[in-house]
mmCIF file of C-alpha atoms in Angstrom:
data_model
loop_
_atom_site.group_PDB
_atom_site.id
_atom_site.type_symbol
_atom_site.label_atom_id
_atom_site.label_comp_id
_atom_site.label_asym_id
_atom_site.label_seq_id
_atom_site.Cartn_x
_atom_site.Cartn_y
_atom_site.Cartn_z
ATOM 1 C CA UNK A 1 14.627 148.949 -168.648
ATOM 2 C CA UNK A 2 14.048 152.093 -167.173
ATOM 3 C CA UNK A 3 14.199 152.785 -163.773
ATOM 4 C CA UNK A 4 10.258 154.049 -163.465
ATOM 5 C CA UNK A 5 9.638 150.759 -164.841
ATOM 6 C CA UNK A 6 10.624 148.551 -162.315
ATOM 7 C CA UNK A 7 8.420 148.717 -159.916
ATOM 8 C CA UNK A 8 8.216 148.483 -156.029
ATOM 9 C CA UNK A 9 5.602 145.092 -156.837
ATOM 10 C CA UNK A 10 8.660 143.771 -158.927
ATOM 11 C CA UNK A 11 11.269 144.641 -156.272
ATOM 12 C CA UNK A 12 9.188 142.885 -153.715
ATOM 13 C CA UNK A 13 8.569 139.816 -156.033
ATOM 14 C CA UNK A 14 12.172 139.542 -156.064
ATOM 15 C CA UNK A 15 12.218 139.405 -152.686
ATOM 16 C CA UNK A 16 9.762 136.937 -152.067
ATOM 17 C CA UNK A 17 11.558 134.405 -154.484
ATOM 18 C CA UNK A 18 14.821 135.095 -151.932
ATOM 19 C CA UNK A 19 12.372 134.417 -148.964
ATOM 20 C CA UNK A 20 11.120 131.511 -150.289
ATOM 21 C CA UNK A 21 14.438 129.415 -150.471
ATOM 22 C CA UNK A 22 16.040 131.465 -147.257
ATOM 23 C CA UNK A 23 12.762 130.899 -145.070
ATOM 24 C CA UNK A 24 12.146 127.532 -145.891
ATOM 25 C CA UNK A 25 10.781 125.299 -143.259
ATOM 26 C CA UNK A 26 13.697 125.016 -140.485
ATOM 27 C CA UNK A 27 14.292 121.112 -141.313
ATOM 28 C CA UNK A 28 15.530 122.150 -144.269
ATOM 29 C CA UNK A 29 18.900 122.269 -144.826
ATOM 30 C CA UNK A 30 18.730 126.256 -144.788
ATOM 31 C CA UNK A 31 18.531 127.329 -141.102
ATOM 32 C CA UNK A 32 20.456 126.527 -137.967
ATOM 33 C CA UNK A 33 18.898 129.571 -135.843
ATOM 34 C CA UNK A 34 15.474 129.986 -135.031
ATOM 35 C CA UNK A 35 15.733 133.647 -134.106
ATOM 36 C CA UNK A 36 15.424 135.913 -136.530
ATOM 37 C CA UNK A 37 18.925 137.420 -135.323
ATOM 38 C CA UNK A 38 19.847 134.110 -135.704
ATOM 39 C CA UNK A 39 18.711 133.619 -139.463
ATOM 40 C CA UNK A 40 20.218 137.185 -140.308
ATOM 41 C CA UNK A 41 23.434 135.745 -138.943
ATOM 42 C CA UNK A 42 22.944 132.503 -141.229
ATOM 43 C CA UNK A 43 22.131 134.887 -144.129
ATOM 44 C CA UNK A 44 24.830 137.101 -144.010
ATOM 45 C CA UNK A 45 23.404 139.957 -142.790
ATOM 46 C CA UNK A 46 25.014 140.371 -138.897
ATOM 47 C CA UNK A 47 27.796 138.296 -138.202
ATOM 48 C CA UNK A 48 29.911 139.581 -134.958
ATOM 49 C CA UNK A 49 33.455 140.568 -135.321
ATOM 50 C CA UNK A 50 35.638 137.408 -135.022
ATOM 51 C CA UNK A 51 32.522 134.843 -135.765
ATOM 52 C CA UNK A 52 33.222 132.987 -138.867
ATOM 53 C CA UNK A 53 30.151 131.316 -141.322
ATOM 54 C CA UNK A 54 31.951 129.328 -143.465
ATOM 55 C CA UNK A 55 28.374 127.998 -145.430
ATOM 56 C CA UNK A 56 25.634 130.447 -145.405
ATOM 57 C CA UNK A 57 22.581 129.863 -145.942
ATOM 58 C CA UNK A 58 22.697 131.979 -149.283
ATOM 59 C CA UNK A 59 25.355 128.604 -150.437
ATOM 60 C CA UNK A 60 23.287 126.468 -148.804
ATOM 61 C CA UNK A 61 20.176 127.443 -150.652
ATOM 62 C CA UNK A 62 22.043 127.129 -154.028
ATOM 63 C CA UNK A 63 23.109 123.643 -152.909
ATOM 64 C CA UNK A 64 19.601 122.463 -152.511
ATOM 65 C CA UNK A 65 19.424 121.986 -155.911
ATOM 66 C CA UNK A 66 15.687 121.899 -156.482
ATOM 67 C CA UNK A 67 14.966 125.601 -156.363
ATOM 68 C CA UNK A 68 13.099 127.165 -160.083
ATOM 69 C CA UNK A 69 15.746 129.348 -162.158
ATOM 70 C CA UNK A 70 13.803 132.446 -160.877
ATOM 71 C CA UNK A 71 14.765 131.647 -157.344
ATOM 72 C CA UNK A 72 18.583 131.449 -158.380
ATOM 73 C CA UNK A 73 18.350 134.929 -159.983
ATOM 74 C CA UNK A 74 16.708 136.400 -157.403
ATOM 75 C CA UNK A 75 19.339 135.080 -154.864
ATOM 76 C CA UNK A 76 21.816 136.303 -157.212
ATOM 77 C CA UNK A 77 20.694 139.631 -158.127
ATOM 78 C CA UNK A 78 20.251 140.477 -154.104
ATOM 79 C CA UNK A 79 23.388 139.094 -153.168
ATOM 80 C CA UNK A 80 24.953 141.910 -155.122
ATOM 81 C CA UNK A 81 24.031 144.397 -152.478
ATOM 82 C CA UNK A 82 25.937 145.292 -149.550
ATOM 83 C CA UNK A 83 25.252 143.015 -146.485
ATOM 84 C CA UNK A 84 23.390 145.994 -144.420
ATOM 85 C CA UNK A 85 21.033 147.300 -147.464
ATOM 86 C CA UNK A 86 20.236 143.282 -148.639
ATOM 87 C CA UNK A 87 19.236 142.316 -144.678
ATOM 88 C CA UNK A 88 16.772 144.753 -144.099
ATOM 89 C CA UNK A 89 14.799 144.295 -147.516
ATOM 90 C CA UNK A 90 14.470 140.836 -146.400
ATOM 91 C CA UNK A 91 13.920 141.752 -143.097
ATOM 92 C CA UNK A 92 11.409 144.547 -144.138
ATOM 93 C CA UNK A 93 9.217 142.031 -145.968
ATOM 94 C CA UNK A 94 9.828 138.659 -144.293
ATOM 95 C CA UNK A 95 8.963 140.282 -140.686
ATOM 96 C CA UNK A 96 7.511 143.940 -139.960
ATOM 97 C CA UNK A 97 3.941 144.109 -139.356
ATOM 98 C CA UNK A 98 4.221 140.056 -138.912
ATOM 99 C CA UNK A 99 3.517 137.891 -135.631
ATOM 100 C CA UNK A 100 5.631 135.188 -135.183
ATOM 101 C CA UNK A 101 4.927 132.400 -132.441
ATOM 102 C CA UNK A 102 8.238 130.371 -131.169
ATOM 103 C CA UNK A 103 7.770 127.586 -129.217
ATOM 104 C CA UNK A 104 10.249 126.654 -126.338
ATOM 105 C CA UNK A 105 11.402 123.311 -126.913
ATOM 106 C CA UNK A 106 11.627 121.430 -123.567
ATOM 107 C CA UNK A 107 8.490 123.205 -122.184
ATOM 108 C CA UNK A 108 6.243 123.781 -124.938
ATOM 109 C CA UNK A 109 5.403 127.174 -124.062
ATOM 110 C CA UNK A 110 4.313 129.663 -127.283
ATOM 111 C CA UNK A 111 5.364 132.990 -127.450
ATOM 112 C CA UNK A 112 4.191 135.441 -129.835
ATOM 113 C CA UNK A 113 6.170 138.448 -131.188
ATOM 114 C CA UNK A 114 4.723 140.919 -133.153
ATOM 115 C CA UNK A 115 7.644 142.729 -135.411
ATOM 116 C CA UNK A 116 7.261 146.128 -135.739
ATOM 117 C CA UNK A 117 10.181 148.417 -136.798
ATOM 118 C CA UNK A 118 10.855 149.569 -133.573
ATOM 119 C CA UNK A 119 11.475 145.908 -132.446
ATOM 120 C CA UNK A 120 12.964 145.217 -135.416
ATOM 121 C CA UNK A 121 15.387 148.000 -135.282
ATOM 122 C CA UNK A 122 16.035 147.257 -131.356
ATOM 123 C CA UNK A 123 16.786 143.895 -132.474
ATOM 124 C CA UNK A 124 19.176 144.907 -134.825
ATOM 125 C CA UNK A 125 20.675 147.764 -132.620
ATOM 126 C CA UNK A 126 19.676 150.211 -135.286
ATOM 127 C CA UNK A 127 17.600 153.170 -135.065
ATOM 128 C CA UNK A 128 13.810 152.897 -136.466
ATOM 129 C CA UNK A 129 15.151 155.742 -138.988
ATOM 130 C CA UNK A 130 17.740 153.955 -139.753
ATOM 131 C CA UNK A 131 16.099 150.648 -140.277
ATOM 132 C CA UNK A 132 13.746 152.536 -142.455
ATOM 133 C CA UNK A 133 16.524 154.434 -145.022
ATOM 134 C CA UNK A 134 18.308 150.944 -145.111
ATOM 135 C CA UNK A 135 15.255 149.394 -146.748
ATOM 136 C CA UNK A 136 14.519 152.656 -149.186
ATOM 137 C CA UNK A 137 18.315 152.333 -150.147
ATOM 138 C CA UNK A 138 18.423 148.456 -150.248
ATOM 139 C CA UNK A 139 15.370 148.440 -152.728
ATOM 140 C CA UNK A 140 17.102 151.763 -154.799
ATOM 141 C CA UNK A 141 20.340 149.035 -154.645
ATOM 142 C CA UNK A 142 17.657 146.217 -155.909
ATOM 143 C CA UNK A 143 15.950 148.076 -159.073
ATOM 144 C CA UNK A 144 19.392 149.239 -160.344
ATOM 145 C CA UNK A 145 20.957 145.844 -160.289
ATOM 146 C CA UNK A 146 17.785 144.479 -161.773
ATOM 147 C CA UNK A 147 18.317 147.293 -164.228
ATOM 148 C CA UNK A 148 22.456 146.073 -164.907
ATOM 149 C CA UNK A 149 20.864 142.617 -165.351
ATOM 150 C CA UNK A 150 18.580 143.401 -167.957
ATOM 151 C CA UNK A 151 21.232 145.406 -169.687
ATOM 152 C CA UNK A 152 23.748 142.580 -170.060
ATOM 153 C CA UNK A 153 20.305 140.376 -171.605
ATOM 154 C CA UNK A 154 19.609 142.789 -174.672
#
């Protein structure tokens, strides 16, 4: 498979199948964070020096069990790129140009949050440029391990 012929739709496909099993409603057994900081964290994107996450969600989503074999090679394929490149594709497409409302527990008050990629990148303590040549690079990272995988099939 050429690289011209995996396409940005495909990437993003690939992607989505990730999103569905890492986003899944927070009773799930995926997410312990609410904040999207806090399901980075859980995915393996931002962990502070020091913290330890002995089950991510990425293990977490494989033990559900339930999940279609295109989920599982989607998970797989992305967790072959580096930490920085894999957080902001999913990022990038789970979040920017998104509103998100949160609701405080014990009062009930809603909050919406648009995420554009200046708050994204604040929230990440990345530049917007920066944000923006992790995701070009993370998707470049994406299309040639789709490519490696569909070398090793023929």
């Amino acid at each position: 498979m050429a690289m011209a012929e995996v396409t940005k739709e495909k990437l993003e496909s690939i992607v989505d199948l990730a999103l569905d099993v890492l986003m899944s409603r927070d009773a799930d057994a995926g997410w312990q964070n609410s904040s999207i900081l806090g399901r980075v964290r859980d995915c393996g994107g931002v962990l502070p020096k020091g913290e330890v996450s002995t089950v991510t969600v990425w293990k977490k989503g494989w033990l559900l069990g339930d999940w279609k074999p295109k989920h599982r090679q989607a998970l797989a394929v992305l967790e072959k790129i580096d930490e920085p490149y894999r957080q902001a594709v999913l990022i990038n497409r789970a979040y920017l140009n998104r509103t998100t409302i949160t609701e405080e527990p014990v009062t009930g008050k809603r909050t919406e949050t648009y995420w554009s990629s200046e708050r994204i990148s604040r929230e990440l303590g990345i530049s917007k440029e920066n944000f923006r040549a992790r995701v070009h690079r993370g998707y470049k990272k994406l299309g040639k391990e789709l490519e490696a995988a569909a070398g090793n099939i023929n």
